């Protein structure tokens, strides 16, 4: 029985030596997820109303809450808990409205984006087109 207790004690000590490293890894992964979500949103590769953006925020912020709580950084726990709450409410709101409402919102945003792209292309091509018409009219009249 004493051997078993010594073995448990050794396992516990080993776990307690590795546990802080595990908590640090969780914190760094959480920070990376939140920064990736924000970076993709900032460069417009991701829409802020999508499930993937909100899921990255929830996962990252939960990991940061765990890390901050373990380290005793309670203001950071509060901020990240609020971050989780906001993202979770957004996910729940979209789920409650159903996929049709989400699809409608995303497609309307895509339609606006496509329309703006077409306007931008027309603005780029329009002066060149006018210039080409003037050249054609001069060559055909002369």
Tab-separated table of C-alpha atoms in Angstrom:
chain	number	residue	atom	x	y	z
A	1	UNK	CA	0.000	0.000	0.000
A	2	UNK	CA	2.846	2.347	0.786
A	3	UNK	CA	4.295	1.833	-2.717
A	4	UNK	CA	0.945	2.800	-4.231
A	5	UNK	CA	0.783	5.981	-2.120
A	6	UNK	CA	4.364	6.878	-3.069
A	7	UNK	CA	3.470	6.346	-6.726
A	8	UNK	CA	0.407	8.599	-6.403
A	9	UNK	CA	2.535	11.220	-4.696
A	10	UNK	CA	5.080	11.071	-7.532
A	11	UNK	CA	2.340	11.370	-10.159
A	12	UNK	CA	0.794	14.307	-8.318
A	13	UNK	CA	4.141	16.111	-8.092
A	14	UNK	CA	4.821	15.479	-11.783
A	15	UNK	CA	1.372	16.803	-12.691
A	16	UNK	CA	1.848	19.908	-10.549
A	17	UNK	CA	5.153	20.607	-12.323
A	18	UNK	CA	3.548	20.339	-15.777
A	19	UNK	CA	0.270	22.096	-14.928
A	20	UNK	CA	1.625	25.698	-15.097
A	21	UNK	CA	3.084	24.969	-18.535
A	22	UNK	CA	-0.313	23.641	-19.631
A	23	UNK	CA	-2.065	26.774	-18.321
A	24	UNK	CA	0.461	29.006	-20.127
A	25	UNK	CA	-0.132	27.084	-23.358
A	26	UNK	CA	-3.899	27.546	-22.978
A	27	UNK	CA	-3.365	31.290	-22.489
A	28	UNK	CA	-1.139	31.649	-25.545
A	29	UNK	CA	-3.502	29.621	-27.739
A	30	UNK	CA	-6.458	31.707	-26.515
A	31	UNK	CA	-4.605	34.947	-27.246
A	32	UNK	CA	-3.716	33.669	-30.716
A	33	UNK	CA	-7.352	32.758	-31.476
A	34	UNK	CA	-8.659	36.177	-30.418
A	35	UNK	CA	-5.943	37.958	-32.404
A	36	UNK	CA	-6.535	35.787	-35.485
A	37	UNK	CA	-10.262	36.582	-35.352
A	38	UNK	CA	-9.584	40.311	-34.991
A	39	UNK	CA	-6.917	40.283	-37.689
A	40	UNK	CA	-9.152	38.487	-40.202
A	41	UNK	CA	-11.960	40.913	-39.416
A	42	UNK	CA	-9.665	43.919	-39.825
A	43	UNK	CA	-8.383	42.850	-43.243
A	44	UNK	CA	-11.963	41.974	-44.258
A	45	UNK	CA	-11.318	38.275	-44.791
A	46	UNK	CA	-14.013	37.487	-42.234
A	47	UNK	CA	-17.357	39.072	-41.426
A	48	UNK	CA	-18.020	39.983	-37.813
A	49	UNK	CA	-21.505	38.473	-37.949
A	50	UNK	CA	-20.394	34.984	-38.926
A	51	UNK	CA	-20.399	31.968	-36.665
A	52	UNK	CA	-16.706	31.311	-37.334
A	53	UNK	CA	-15.706	34.777	-36.082
A	54	UNK	CA	-17.815	34.479	-32.949
A	55	UNK	CA	-16.638	30.906	-32.303
A	56	UNK	CA	-12.993	32.008	-32.507
A	57	UNK	CA	-13.773	34.761	-29.997
A	58	UNK	CA	-15.574	32.422	-27.595
A	59	UNK	CA	-12.865	29.745	-27.729
A	60	UNK	CA	-10.033	32.229	-27.341
A	61	UNK	CA	-11.676	34.202	-24.559
A	62	UNK	CA	-12.577	31.049	-22.593
A	63	UNK	CA	-8.935	29.990	-22.748
A	64	UNK	CA	-7.853	33.447	-21.604
A	65	UNK	CA	-10.333	33.296	-18.704
A	66	UNK	CA	-8.826	29.985	-17.575
A	67	UNK	CA	-5.294	31.354	-17.832
A	68	UNK	CA	-6.100	34.653	-16.130
A	69	UNK	CA	-7.993	32.987	-13.294
A	70	UNK	CA	-5.119	30.609	-12.607
A	71	UNK	CA	-2.674	33.520	-12.552
A	72	UNK	CA	-4.969	35.628	-10.351
A	73	UNK	CA	-5.432	38.379	-12.953
A	74	UNK	CA	-9.073	39.016	-12.068
A	75	UNK	CA	-9.603	42.193	-14.150
A	76	UNK	CA	-8.554	40.183	-17.193
A	77	UNK	CA	-10.949	37.416	-16.132
A	78	UNK	CA	-13.775	39.971	-16.065
A	79	UNK	CA	-12.981	41.447	-19.467
A	80	UNK	CA	-12.633	38.057	-21.123
A	81	UNK	CA	-15.784	36.731	-19.438
A	82	UNK	CA	-17.658	39.720	-20.890
A	83	UNK	CA	-16.054	38.944	-24.273
A	84	UNK	CA	-17.349	35.364	-24.035
A	85	UNK	CA	-20.809	36.626	-23.072
A	86	UNK	CA	-21.051	39.044	-25.984
A	87	UNK	CA	-19.930	36.434	-28.505
A	88	UNK	CA	-22.216	33.783	-27.000
A	89	UNK	CA	-25.201	36.138	-27.147
A	90	UNK	CA	-24.436	36.838	-30.807
A	91	UNK	CA	-24.208	33.122	-31.596
A	92	UNK	CA	-27.461	32.451	-29.704
A	93	UNK	CA	-29.201	35.372	-31.457
A	94	UNK	CA	-28.262	34.022	-34.872
A	95	UNK	CA	-29.309	30.511	-33.877
A	96	UNK	CA	-32.642	31.794	-32.543
A	97	UNK	CA	-33.419	33.725	-35.723
A	98	UNK	CA	-32.578	30.637	-37.740
A	99	UNK	CA	-30.478	29.984	-40.784
A	100	UNK	CA	-32.840	31.845	-43.120
A	101	UNK	CA	-32.322	35.178	-41.355
A	102	UNK	CA	-28.567	34.637	-41.203
A	103	UNK	CA	-28.504	33.696	-44.896
A	104	UNK	CA	-30.561	36.761	-45.782
A	105	UNK	CA	-28.259	39.089	-43.809
A	106	UNK	CA	-25.070	37.590	-45.255
A	107	UNK	CA	-26.351	37.593	-48.845
A	108	UNK	CA	-27.546	41.185	-48.540
A	109	UNK	CA	-24.079	42.162	-47.326
A	110	UNK	CA	-22.525	40.221	-50.182
A	111	UNK	CA	-24.908	41.902	-52.634
A	112	UNK	CA	-23.839	45.311	-51.344
A	113	UNK	CA	-20.194	44.314	-51.649
A	114	UNK	CA	-20.675	43.030	-55.215
A	115	UNK	CA	-22.557	46.198	-56.151
A	116	UNK	CA	-19.776	48.385	-54.744
A	117	UNK	CA	-17.188	46.335	-56.620
A	118	UNK	CA	-19.113	46.776	-59.870
A	119	UNK	CA	-19.348	50.532	-59.294
A	120	UNK	CA	-15.618	50.682	-58.617
A	121	UNK	CA	-14.868	48.731	-61.795
A	122	UNK	CA	-17.150	51.008	-63.818
A	123	UNK	CA	-15.421	54.070	-62.408
A	124	UNK	CA	-12.051	52.656	-63.357
A	125	UNK	CA	-13.120	51.668	-66.887
A	126	UNK	CA	-15.315	54.671	-67.609
A	127	UNK	CA	-12.610	57.318	-68.248
A	128	UNK	CA	-10.650	54.937	-70.449
A	129	UNK	CA	-13.817	54.069	-72.359
A	130	UNK	CA	-14.630	57.751	-72.942
A	131	UNK	CA	-11.078	58.354	-74.133
A	132	UNK	CA	-11.326	55.400	-76.539
A	133	UNK	CA	-14.648	56.712	-77.909
A	134	UNK	CA	-13.107	60.117	-78.597
A	135	UNK	CA	-10.234	58.496	-80.459
A	136	UNK	CA	-12.632	56.352	-82.497
A	137	UNK	CA	-14.806	59.313	-83.400
A	138	UNK	CA	-11.748	61.324	-84.525
A	139	UNK	CA	-10.401	58.499	-86.669
A	140	UNK	CA	-13.764	57.806	-88.329
A	141	UNK	CA	-14.480	61.497	-89.039
A	142	UNK	CA	-11.015	62.254	-90.403
